[in-house]
Structures are given as C-alpha cells and as structure tokens.
Amino acid sequence: MTHRTVAIGGNWKMNLSRREAVELARAVAASLSDLEAPVQVTLYPPFPYLIPVGEALAGSPVRLGAQDLHPAASGAYTGEVSAAMLRDIGVVSVLTGHSERRHDIGETPEFVGRKTHAALSAGLETVLCVGELLEEREVGRTEEIVIAQLDAGLSGVTADLASRLIIAYEPVWAIGTGRTARPGDAQAVHAAIRSWVREQMGDRVAASLRIEYGGSVKPATAPGLASEPDIDGFLVGGASLSADDFHEIIRAAVAARSPVSP
Ligand code: PGA
C-alpha cells in the first residue's frame, strides 16, 4: 500500500457548451459523495468556462484546473493567460506538455519547461504530460523520449517546487484512439519515470510524486491499470465527458488503492 493519494483529472479539451460544462461539473461533484477513501479529483474545462465551472464546484471537494498557461507573468502576449490570472479565479492545477499542444500546436520541450517552471513557481499544481509516438515505441525509444521530455520539462525545477508536481504518462498513440497501454507496459514507463525523478530530486520527491496514466482510459481498462504500483491515478479525456464513466474510473482507481477489509 502506498501513501500517495490517488489523483484523477478530467481533461475536457475543446468540448461542451457553457451549460453542459456546468451540468457536468455538478454531476461529477454529486457523484463523489459515495467515495470513502481519499481521492483528488480535478476538472480541466476550456478557458471560457473556468469561472462558471468553479462556481458550480464551490463547496465540493472537486478542484478546478486549467488546460494551459503562458510562462510570462504579464505583458504583450495576445491570446495568452498567465499563472496569476488562473490563480485569481480559483484555479489550483494546470496541464503542461500535453501531446496535443506539443504535436498540433508545436510547443517545444523548452517552452513546456518554461511553462512548467512558471506554473510551479506561481504556486499551481502542475501536471507535466509526457509520452512517446507510436513510431518511437516501435523502435524501442519510449524511455529515451520520455526521459528527454522530463529533462527539458523539469529544467530548473527544485525538489521544493516538485512538491506541487504531478507527471502524466500519456503515450500519444493511446490518446483518443481507443487503444490503451497494457498495464504492464504502462507500469514499466511509470517505474522508469519514478527512478529518473529519484536520481534527479531524491527519494522523498520520488516517493510522494503522483504519476497519472492517460490515453483512452475507460471504466473497463481503469481497474487493471490502477492496480499497478506506480500508477497513481489517471488523466482522462473522452471518458471524462460522461459523469457516469468518469465516476466508474474514479471508483476503480480508489478501489485499487484501498486496503481490503478483513
Ligand atoms: P483520452 O485523452 O482519454 O481521450 O485518450 C487523454 C488525454 O489527452 O489527456
């Protein structure tokens, strides 16, 4: 049994209307009341819905997260949003390095590193996403790619700042494709991530760091993945748009970490 609290994120990406977003947030908050074990649940709505979703979550344990930020504190950055602005409206967590931003928008590993450092320094929990492409996995480069993303993504991040860090391992070939990594394959990468963190930042950070798995997590695949020792939760895309599926995934993750009653 590990002491790490299970962490589950719902990454809504560019989906939902304002009304649907508020309704889904309310449904997720209401569904958590039957869970006894500790769990940390965070929703990542699109920017325009952060405030109404935050209002819908008020008084519930569900946390408000943002999908992106700019590394600068303020200034002439048209269309961008700073860590301070996010904190100002009640955001406590932010994603960096998501593969859709790396590969579709063209964010470089260095830019991801600046965002991660800025977010952690501003006091935000930061979920740094890493993961390999299918062609990289097929030629056996998975660990090398993931470690290079960690190296650039965590440049300048001290053990102190890393107390607010979560890492999400999201193999790119599994995101939105319906293909989930096999539990043993995901576990191997999670263990490699934790040992890299141990080498760089020491035992204490490595032991408390949550490493989420992401990539087509569904109610059917969550239990097997969650029972792996280094998988501490999930970052869920498509299935987080259904309150029922998201709830099933949360239950599976919590159940896998709960002690079996005598
Ligand atoms: P998916 O997305 O669950 O739809 O594959 C996961 C993610 O991109 O975080």
PDB file of C-alpha atoms and ligand atoms in Angstrom:
ATOM      1  CA  MET A   1       0.000   0.000   0.000  1.00  0.00           C
ATOM      2  CA  THR A   2       1.350   3.318  -0.952  1.00  0.00           C
ATOM      3  CA  HIS A   3       0.660   6.525   0.924  1.00  0.00           C
ATOM      4  CA  ARG A   4       0.112   8.518  -2.271  1.00  0.00           C
ATOM      5  CA  THR A   5      -3.428   9.923  -2.649  1.00  0.00           C
ATOM      6  CA  VAL A   6      -4.987   8.874  -5.956  1.00  0.00           C
ATOM      7  CA  ALA A   7      -5.229  11.818  -8.381  1.00  0.00           C
ATOM      8  CA  ILE A   8      -7.751  11.865 -11.243  1.00  0.00           C
ATOM      9  CA  GLY A   9      -8.049  14.624 -13.832  1.00  0.00           C
ATOM     10  CA  GLY A  10     -10.853  15.178 -16.327  1.00  0.00           C
ATOM     11  CA  ASN A  11      -9.400  16.960 -19.361  1.00  0.00           C
ATOM     12  CA  TRP A  12     -12.415  18.253 -21.259  1.00  0.00           C
ATOM     13  CA  LYS A  13     -10.251  19.660 -24.097  1.00  0.00           C
ATOM     14  CA  MET A  14     -12.244  21.867 -26.543  1.00  0.00           C
ATOM     15  CA  ASN A  15     -15.645  20.343 -25.822  1.00  0.00           C
ATOM     16  CA  LEU A  16     -19.054  21.230 -24.317  1.00  0.00           C
ATOM     17  CA  SER A  17     -21.227  24.335 -24.174  1.00  0.00           C
ATOM     18  CA  ARG A  18     -21.276  26.547 -21.092  1.00  0.00           C
ATOM     19  CA  ARG A  19     -24.496  24.898 -19.896  1.00  0.00           C
ATOM     20  CA  GLU A  20     -23.190  21.383 -20.480  1.00  0.00           C
ATOM     21  CA  ALA A  21     -19.960  22.226 -18.685  1.00  0.00           C
ATOM     22  CA  VAL A  22     -21.771  23.472 -15.584  1.00  0.00           C
ATOM     23  CA  GLU A  23     -24.113  20.460 -15.583  1.00  0.00           C
ATOM     24  CA  LEU A  24     -21.229  18.011 -15.924  1.00  0.00           C
ATOM     25  CA  ALA A  25     -19.294  19.722 -13.117  1.00  0.00           C
ATOM     26  CA  ARG A  26     -22.344  19.476 -10.833  1.00  0.00           C
ATOM     27  CA  ALA A  27     -22.835  15.814 -11.718  1.00  0.00           C
ATOM     28  CA  VAL A  28     -19.174  14.972 -11.006  1.00  0.00           C
ATOM     29  CA  ALA A  29     -19.312  16.802  -7.657  1.00  0.00           C
ATOM     30  CA  ALA A  30     -22.528  14.999  -6.651  1.00  0.00           C
ATOM     31  CA  SER A  31     -21.147  11.587  -7.657  1.00  0.00           C
ATOM     32  CA  LEU A  32     -18.204  11.816  -5.270  1.00  0.00           C
ATOM     33  CA  SER A  33     -20.310  11.647  -2.131  1.00  0.00           C
ATOM     34  CA  ASP A  34     -20.299   7.825  -2.076  1.00  0.00           C
ATOM     35  CA  LEU A  35     -16.497   7.540  -2.044  1.00  0.00           C
ATOM     36  CA  GLU A  36     -14.946   6.977   1.336  1.00  0.00           C
ATOM     37  CA  ALA A  37     -11.251   6.721   0.529  1.00  0.00           C
ATOM     38  CA  PRO A  38      -9.330   9.928  -0.122  1.00  0.00           C
ATOM     39  CA  VAL A  39      -9.094  10.906  -3.768  1.00  0.00           C
ATOM     40  CA  GLN A  40      -8.134  14.123  -5.504  1.00  0.00           C
ATOM     41  CA  VAL A  41     -10.377  14.928  -8.476  1.00  0.00           C
ATOM     42  CA  THR A  42      -9.663  17.889 -10.761  1.00  0.00           C
ATOM     43  CA  LEU A  43     -11.618  19.125 -13.782  1.00  0.00           C
ATOM     44  CA  TYR A  44      -9.896  20.964 -16.650  1.00  0.00           C
ATOM     45  CA  PRO A  45     -12.595  22.871 -18.598  1.00  0.00           C
ATOM     46  CA  PRO A  46     -11.943  25.162 -21.581  1.00  0.00           C
ATOM     47  CA  PHE A  47     -10.833  28.671 -20.546  1.00  0.00           C
ATOM     48  CA  PRO A  48     -14.193  30.458 -21.065  1.00  0.00           C
ATOM     49  CA  TYR A  49     -15.917  28.020 -18.688  1.00  0.00           C
ATOM     50  CA  LEU A  50     -13.421  28.178 -15.818  1.00  0.00           C
ATOM     51  CA  ILE A  51     -15.414  30.726 -13.827  1.00  0.00           C
ATOM     52  CA  PRO A  52     -18.883  29.146 -14.160  1.00  0.00           C
ATOM     53  CA  VAL A  53     -17.453  25.664 -13.557  1.00  0.00           C
ATOM     54  CA  GLY A  54     -15.591  26.993 -10.500  1.00  0.00           C
ATOM     55  CA  GLU A  55     -18.898  28.376  -9.205  1.00  0.00           C
ATOM     56  CA  ALA A  56     -20.597  25.028  -9.818  1.00  0.00           C
ATOM     57  CA  LEU A  57     -17.849  23.245  -7.854  1.00  0.00           C
ATOM     58  CA  ALA A  58     -17.898  25.662  -4.892  1.00  0.00           C
ATOM     59  CA  GLY A  59     -18.333  23.764  -1.629  1.00  0.00           C
ATOM     60  CA  SER A  60     -17.427  20.411  -3.231  1.00  0.00           C
ATOM     61  CA  PRO A  61     -14.048  18.673  -2.991  1.00  0.00           C
ATOM     62  CA  VAL A  62     -13.651  18.717  -6.785  1.00  0.00           C
ATOM     63  CA  ARG A  63     -10.824  21.017  -7.811  1.00  0.00           C
ATOM     64  CA  LEU A  64     -10.608  23.487 -10.705  1.00  0.00           C
ATOM     65  CA  GLY A  65      -7.798  23.104 -13.255  1.00  0.00           C
ATOM     66  CA  ALA A  66      -6.776  24.817 -16.497  1.00  0.00           C
ATOM     67  CA  GLN A  67      -5.553  23.180 -19.701  1.00  0.00           C
ATOM     68  CA  ASP A  68      -2.743  25.636 -20.436  1.00  0.00           C
ATOM     69  CA  LEU A  69      -0.930  28.809 -19.370  1.00  0.00           C
ATOM     70  CA  HIS A  70       1.758  31.189 -20.672  1.00  0.00           C
ATOM     71  CA  PRO A  71       5.094  31.269 -18.823  1.00  0.00           C
ATOM     72  CA  ALA A  72       5.336  35.076 -18.635  1.00  0.00           C
ATOM     73  CA  ALA A  73       3.879  36.908 -15.636  1.00  0.00           C
ATOM     74  CA  SER A  74       2.079  39.542 -17.748  1.00  0.00           C
ATOM     75  CA  GLY A  75       2.574  41.691 -20.844  1.00  0.00           C
ATOM     76  CA  ALA A  76       2.117  41.761 -24.604  1.00  0.00           C
ATOM     77  CA  TYR A  77       1.103  38.135 -25.242  1.00  0.00           C
ATOM     78  CA  THR A  78      -2.112  38.334 -27.242  1.00  0.00           C
ATOM     79  CA  GLY A  79      -4.493  35.494 -26.512  1.00  0.00           C
ATOM     80  CA  GLU A  80      -2.485  34.120 -23.614  1.00  0.00           C
ATOM     81  CA  VAL A  81      -3.281  33.583 -19.931  1.00  0.00           C
ATOM     82  CA  SER A  82      -0.827  33.779 -17.001  1.00  0.00           C
ATOM     83  CA  ALA A  83      -0.495  31.648 -13.881  1.00  0.00           C
ATOM     84  CA  ALA A  84      -1.506  34.631 -11.727  1.00  0.00           C
ATOM     85  CA  MET A  85      -4.728  35.107 -13.723  1.00  0.00           C
ATOM     86  CA  LEU A  86      -5.562  31.431 -13.266  1.00  0.00           C
ATOM     87  CA  ARG A  87      -4.949  31.597  -9.523  1.00  0.00           C
ATOM     88  CA  ASP A  88      -7.007  34.791  -9.355  1.00  0.00           C
ATOM     89  CA  ILE A  89     -10.137  32.917 -10.490  1.00  0.00           C
ATOM     90  CA  GLY A  90      -9.636  29.892  -8.249  1.00  0.00           C
ATOM     91  CA  VAL A  91      -7.630  27.536 -10.477  1.00  0.00           C
ATOM     92  CA  VAL A  92      -5.341  25.266  -8.432  1.00  0.00           C
ATOM     93  CA  SER A  93      -3.903  22.958 -11.106  1.00  0.00           C
ATOM     94  CA  VAL A  94      -2.714  23.295 -14.713  1.00  0.00           C
ATOM     95  CA  LEU A  95      -1.642  20.936 -17.514  1.00  0.00           C
ATOM     96  CA  THR A  96       1.641  21.429 -19.353  1.00  0.00           C
ATOM     97  CA  GLY A  97       3.210  19.464 -22.200  1.00  0.00           C
ATOM     98  CA  HIS A  98       0.008  17.811 -23.402  1.00  0.00           C
ATOM     99  CA  SER A  99       0.755  15.979 -26.630  1.00  0.00           C
ATOM    100  CA  GLU A 100      -1.953  17.916 -28.482  1.00  0.00           C
ATOM    101  CA  ARG A 101      -0.031  21.090 -27.687  1.00  0.00           C
ATOM    102  CA  ARG A 102       3.377  19.565 -28.410  1.00  0.00           C
ATOM    103  CA  HIS A 103       2.377  17.978 -31.710  1.00  0.00           C
ATOM    104  CA  ASP A 104      -0.591  20.005 -33.046  1.00  0.00           C
ATOM    105  CA  ILE A 105       0.353  23.470 -31.789  1.00  0.00           C
ATOM    106  CA  GLY A 106       4.122  22.921 -31.997  1.00  0.00           C
ATOM    107  CA  GLU A 107       5.204  23.619 -28.421  1.00  0.00           C
ATOM    108  CA  THR A 108       8.883  22.772 -27.989  1.00  0.00           C
ATOM    109  CA  PRO A 109      10.239  20.824 -24.996  1.00  0.00           C
ATOM    110  CA  GLU A 110      11.963  24.023 -23.819  1.00  0.00           C
ATOM    111  CA  PHE A 111       8.730  26.043 -23.941  1.00  0.00           C
ATOM    112  CA  VAL A 112       6.977  23.277 -21.998  1.00  0.00           C
ATOM    113  CA  GLY A 113       9.783  23.573 -19.439  1.00  0.00           C
ATOM    114  CA  ARG A 114       9.274  27.335 -19.100  1.00  0.00           C
ATOM    115  CA  LYS A 115       5.537  26.841 -18.593  1.00  0.00           C
ATOM    116  CA  THR A 116       6.076  24.103 -16.014  1.00  0.00           C
ATOM    117  CA  HIS A 117       8.586  26.163 -14.063  1.00  0.00           C
ATOM    118  CA  ALA A 118       6.361  29.265 -14.174  1.00  0.00           C
ATOM    119  CA  ALA A 119       3.297  27.346 -13.037  1.00  0.00           C
ATOM    120  CA  LEU A 120       5.065  25.607 -10.143  1.00  0.00           C
ATOM    121  CA  SER A 121       6.748  28.857  -9.082  1.00  0.00           C
ATOM    122  CA  ALA A 122       3.380  30.620  -9.038  1.00  0.00           C
ATOM    123  CA  GLY A 123       2.035  28.013  -6.621  1.00  0.00           C
ATOM    124  CA  LEU A 124      -0.028  25.981  -9.072  1.00  0.00           C
ATOM    125  CA  GLU A 125      -0.077  22.202  -9.004  1.00  0.00           C
ATOM    126  CA  THR A 126       1.326  21.321 -12.417  1.00  0.00           C
ATOM    127  CA  VAL A 127       0.619  18.154 -14.381  1.00  0.00           C
ATOM    128  CA  LEU A 128       3.501  17.705 -16.821  1.00  0.00           C
ATOM    129  CA  CYS A 129       2.422  15.349 -19.612  1.00  0.00           C
ATOM    130  CA  VAL A 130       4.980  13.171 -21.383  1.00  0.00           C
ATOM    131  CA  GLY A 131       4.693  10.334 -23.879  1.00  0.00           C
ATOM    132  CA  GLU A 132       6.073   8.741 -26.994  1.00  0.00           C
ATOM    133  CA  LEU A 133       4.730   8.470 -30.544  1.00  0.00           C
ATOM    134  CA  LEU A 134       3.874   5.029 -31.949  1.00  0.00           C
ATOM    135  CA  GLU A 135       6.908   5.007 -34.246  1.00  0.00           C
ATOM    136  CA  GLU A 136       9.132   5.809 -31.266  1.00  0.00           C
ATOM    137  CA  ARG A 137       7.659   2.916 -29.244  1.00  0.00           C
ATOM    138  CA  GLU A 138       8.044   0.535 -32.179  1.00  0.00           C
ATOM    139  CA  VAL A 139      11.766   1.141 -32.387  1.00  0.00           C
ATOM    140  CA  GLY A 140      12.257   0.832 -28.610  1.00  0.00           C
ATOM    141  CA  ARG A 141      12.800   4.525 -27.892  1.00  0.00           C
ATOM    142  CA  THR A 142       9.965   5.022 -25.370  1.00  0.00           C
ATOM    143  CA  GLU A 143      12.086   5.550 -22.258  1.00  0.00           C
ATOM    144  CA  GLU A 144      14.620   7.732 -24.047  1.00  0.00           C
ATOM    145  CA  ILE A 145      11.851  10.037 -25.365  1.00  0.00           C
ATOM    146  CA  VAL A 146      10.053  10.251 -22.034  1.00  0.00           C
ATOM    147  CA  ILE A 147      13.275  10.981 -20.137  1.00  0.00           C
ATOM    148  CA  ALA A 148      14.232  13.702 -22.643  1.00  0.00           C
ATOM    149  CA  GLN A 149      10.789  15.298 -22.144  1.00  0.00           C
ATOM    150  CA  LEU A 150      11.287  15.156 -18.359  1.00  0.00           C
ATOM    151  CA  ASP A 151      14.757  16.635 -18.648  1.00  0.00           C
ATOM    152  CA  ALA A 152      13.549  19.652 -20.658  1.00  0.00           C
ATOM    153  CA  GLY A 153      10.173  19.882 -18.926  1.00  0.00           C
ATOM    154  CA  LEU A 154      11.644  19.999 -15.433  1.00  0.00           C
ATOM    155  CA  SER A 155      14.626  22.206 -16.133  1.00  0.00           C
ATOM    156  CA  GLY A 156      15.255  24.369 -13.062  1.00  0.00           C
ATOM    157  CA  VAL A 157      12.591  22.580 -11.005  1.00  0.00           C
ATOM    158  CA  THR A 158      13.953  22.012  -7.490  1.00  0.00           C
ATOM    159  CA  ALA A 159      12.800  19.339  -5.073  1.00  0.00           C
ATOM    160  CA  ASP A 160      10.902  22.085  -3.268  1.00  0.00           C
ATOM    161  CA  LEU A 161       8.946  23.158  -6.382  1.00  0.00           C
ATOM    162  CA  ALA A 162       8.375  19.489  -7.247  1.00  0.00           C
ATOM    163  CA  SER A 163       6.168  19.095  -4.167  1.00  0.00           C
ATOM    164  CA  ARG A 164       3.395  20.532  -6.409  1.00  0.00           C
ATOM    165  CA  LEU A 165       4.290  18.407  -9.445  1.00  0.00           C
ATOM    166  CA  ILE A 166       2.301  15.555 -10.976  1.00  0.00           C
ATOM    167  CA  ILE A 167       3.580  13.719 -14.038  1.00  0.00           C
ATOM    168  CA  ALA A 168       1.138  12.217 -16.542  1.00  0.00           C
ATOM    169  CA  TYR A 169       2.434   9.448 -18.793  1.00  0.00           C
ATOM    170  CA  GLU A 170       0.318   9.630 -21.933  1.00  0.00           C
ATOM    171  CA  PRO A 171       1.523   7.526 -24.859  1.00  0.00           C
ATOM    172  CA  VAL A 172       0.499   9.585 -27.899  1.00  0.00           C
ATOM    173  CA  TRP A 173      -0.753   6.515 -29.787  1.00  0.00           C
ATOM    174  CA  ALA A 174      -3.244   5.850 -26.968  1.00  0.00           C
ATOM    175  CA  ILE A 175      -4.780   9.340 -26.767  1.00  0.00           C
ATOM    176  CA  GLY A 176      -8.275   9.483 -28.224  1.00  0.00           C
ATOM    177  CA  THR A 177      -7.665   6.300 -30.214  1.00  0.00           C
ATOM    178  CA  GLY A 178      -9.408   3.712 -28.050  1.00  0.00           C
ATOM    179  CA  ARG A 179      -6.046   1.916 -27.672  1.00  0.00           C
ATOM    180  CA  THR A 180      -4.966   1.769 -24.038  1.00  0.00           C
ATOM    181  CA  ALA A 181      -1.458   0.754 -22.996  1.00  0.00           C
ATOM    182  CA  ARG A 182      -1.269  -2.685 -21.380  1.00  0.00           C
ATOM    183  CA  PRO A 183      -0.965  -2.293 -17.587  1.00  0.00           C
ATOM    184  CA  GLY A 184       2.494  -3.896 -17.512  1.00  0.00           C
ATOM    185  CA  ASP A 185       3.780  -1.683 -20.344  1.00  0.00           C
ATOM    186  CA  ALA A 186       2.470   1.466 -18.662  1.00  0.00           C
ATOM    187  CA  GLN A 187       3.873   0.341 -15.286  1.00  0.00           C
ATOM    188  CA  ALA A 188       7.337  -0.097 -16.819  1.00  0.00           C
ATOM    189  CA  VAL A 189       7.343   3.511 -18.036  1.00  0.00           C
ATOM    190  CA  HIS A 190       5.928   4.824 -14.732  1.00  0.00           C
ATOM    191  CA  ALA A 191       8.694   2.992 -12.840  1.00  0.00           C
ATOM    192  CA  ALA A 192      11.322   4.482 -15.185  1.00  0.00           C
ATOM    193  CA  ILE A 193       9.880   7.971 -14.597  1.00  0.00           C
ATOM    194  CA  ARG A 194       9.973   7.483 -10.822  1.00  0.00           C
ATOM    195  CA  SER A 195      13.542   6.253 -10.851  1.00  0.00           C
ATOM    196  CA  TRP A 196      14.629   9.223 -13.011  1.00  0.00           C
ATOM    197  CA  VAL A 197      12.943  11.566 -10.509  1.00  0.00           C
ATOM    198  CA  ARG A 198      14.688   9.723  -7.654  1.00  0.00           C
ATOM    199  CA  GLU A 199      18.086  10.250  -9.295  1.00  0.00           C
ATOM    200  CA  GLN A 200      17.414  13.922 -10.010  1.00  0.00           C
ATOM    201  CA  MET A 201      15.457  15.034  -6.962  1.00  0.00           C
ATOM    202  CA  GLY A 202      15.949  12.408  -4.290  1.00  0.00           C
ATOM    203  CA  ASP A 203      13.953   9.729  -2.505  1.00  0.00           C
ATOM    204  CA  ARG A 204      11.443  11.981  -0.792  1.00  0.00           C
ATOM    205  CA  VAL A 205      10.200  13.621  -4.007  1.00  0.00           C
ATOM    206  CA  ALA A 206      10.172  10.300  -5.876  1.00  0.00           C
ATOM    207  CA  ALA A 207       8.206   8.528  -3.150  1.00  0.00           C
ATOM    208  CA  SER A 208       5.482  11.183  -2.934  1.00  0.00           C
ATOM    209  CA  LEU A 209       5.218  12.065  -6.659  1.00  0.00           C
ATOM    210  CA  ARG A 210       1.919  11.062  -8.263  1.00  0.00           C
ATOM    211  CA  ILE A 211       2.292   9.646 -11.790  1.00  0.00           C
ATOM    212  CA  GLU A 212      -1.004   9.521 -13.697  1.00  0.00           C
ATOM    213  CA  TYR A 213      -1.633   7.390 -16.765  1.00  0.00           C
ATOM    214  CA  GLY A 214      -3.562   8.906 -19.678  1.00  0.00           C
ATOM    215  CA  GLY A 215      -4.661   7.575 -23.049  1.00  0.00           C
ATOM    216  CA  SER A 216      -8.139   6.144 -23.724  1.00  0.00           C
ATOM    217  CA  VAL A 217      -8.763   5.283 -20.066  1.00  0.00           C
ATOM    218  CA  LYS A 218     -12.262   3.768 -19.809  1.00  0.00           C
ATOM    219  CA  PRO A 219     -14.221   2.101 -16.988  1.00  0.00           C
ATOM    220  CA  ALA A 220     -13.199  -1.291 -18.401  1.00  0.00           C
ATOM    221  CA  THR A 221      -9.456  -0.584 -18.540  1.00  0.00           C
ATOM    222  CA  ALA A 222      -9.078   1.501 -15.371  1.00  0.00           C
ATOM    223  CA  PRO A 223      -9.023  -1.370 -12.799  1.00  0.00           C
ATOM    224  CA  GLY A 224      -6.079  -3.203 -14.397  1.00  0.00           C
ATOM    225  CA  LEU A 225      -4.034  -0.046 -14.816  1.00  0.00           C
ATOM    226  CA  ALA A 226      -4.848   1.243 -11.321  1.00  0.00           C
ATOM    227  CA  SER A 227      -3.605  -1.939  -9.673  1.00  0.00           C
ATOM    228  CA  GLU A 228      -0.039  -1.288 -10.880  1.00  0.00           C
ATOM    229  CA  PRO A 229       2.159   0.042  -8.059  1.00  0.00           C
ATOM    230  CA  ASP A 230       3.452   3.162  -9.846  1.00  0.00           C
ATOM    231  CA  ILE A 231       0.149   4.214 -11.457  1.00  0.00           C
ATOM    232  CA  ASP A 232      -1.289   6.754  -9.013  1.00  0.00           C
ATOM    233  CA  GLY A 233      -4.322   7.901 -10.970  1.00  0.00           C
ATOM    234  CA  PHE A 234      -5.473   8.933 -14.404  1.00  0.00           C
ATOM    235  CA  LEU A 235      -5.731  11.882 -16.749  1.00  0.00           C
ATOM    236  CA  VAL A 236      -8.949  11.160 -18.604  1.00  0.00           C
ATOM    237  CA  GLY A 237     -10.037  12.826 -21.847  1.00  0.00           C
ATOM    238  CA  GLY A 238     -13.035  11.407 -23.730  1.00  0.00           C
ATOM    239  CA  ALA A 239     -14.451   9.372 -20.843  1.00  0.00           C
ATOM    240  CA  SER A 240     -14.434  12.424 -18.554  1.00  0.00           C
ATOM    241  CA  LEU A 241     -17.209  13.940 -20.689  1.00  0.00           C
ATOM    242  CA  SER A 242     -19.586  11.342 -19.218  1.00  0.00           C
ATOM    243  CA  ALA A 243     -20.228  11.782 -15.474  1.00  0.00           C
ATOM    244  CA  ASP A 244     -21.013   8.049 -15.174  1.00  0.00           C
ATOM    245  CA  ASP A 245     -17.883   6.815 -16.954  1.00  0.00           C
ATOM    246  CA  PHE A 246     -15.702   9.300 -15.082  1.00  0.00           C
ATOM    247  CA  HIS A 247     -17.202   8.154 -11.790  1.00  0.00           C
ATOM    248  CA  GLU A 248     -16.559   4.491 -12.634  1.00  0.00           C
ATOM    249  CA  ILE A 249     -12.925   5.329 -13.383  1.00  0.00           C
ATOM    250  CA  ILE A 250     -12.561   7.212 -10.086  1.00  0.00           C
ATOM    251  CA  ARG A 251     -14.108   4.281  -8.194  1.00  0.00           C
ATOM    252  CA  ALA A 252     -11.768   1.810  -9.890  1.00  0.00           C
ATOM    253  CA  ALA A 253      -8.703   3.879  -9.034  1.00  0.00           C
ATOM    254  CA  VAL A 254      -9.756   4.303  -5.409  1.00  0.00           C
ATOM    255  CA  ALA A 255     -10.667   0.619  -5.031  1.00  0.00           C
ATOM    256  CA  ALA A 256      -7.260  -0.469  -6.327  1.00  0.00           C
ATOM    257  CA  ARG A 257      -5.523   1.538  -3.583  1.00  0.00           C
ATOM    258  CA  SER A 258      -7.853   0.764  -0.699  1.00  0.00           C
ATOM    259  CA  PRO A 259      -6.886  -1.903   1.819  1.00  0.00           C
ATOM    260  CA  VAL A 260      -9.074  -4.991   1.518  1.00  0.00           C
ATOM    261  CA  SER A 261     -11.413  -5.226   4.515  1.00  0.00           C
ATOM    262  CA  PRO A 262     -10.635  -8.161   6.828  1.00  0.00           C
TER     263      PRO A 262
HETATM  264  P1  PGA B   1      -8.320  10.356 -23.974  1.00  0.00           P
HETATM  265  O1  PGA B   1      -7.425  11.654 -23.659  1.00  0.00           O
HETATM  266  O2  PGA B   1      -8.728   9.783 -22.636  1.00  0.00           O
HETATM  267  O3  PGA B   1      -9.495  10.868 -24.768  1.00  0.00           O
HETATM  268  O4  PGA B   1      -7.468   9.409 -24.742  1.00  0.00           O
HETATM  269  C1  PGA B   1      -6.485  11.656 -22.613  1.00  0.00           C
HETATM  270  C2  PGA B   1      -5.752  12.973 -22.599  1.00  0.00           C
HETATM  271  O5  PGA B   1      -5.468  13.502 -23.672  1.00  0.00           O
HETATM  272  O6  PGA B   1      -5.448  13.515 -21.526  1.00  0.00           O
END
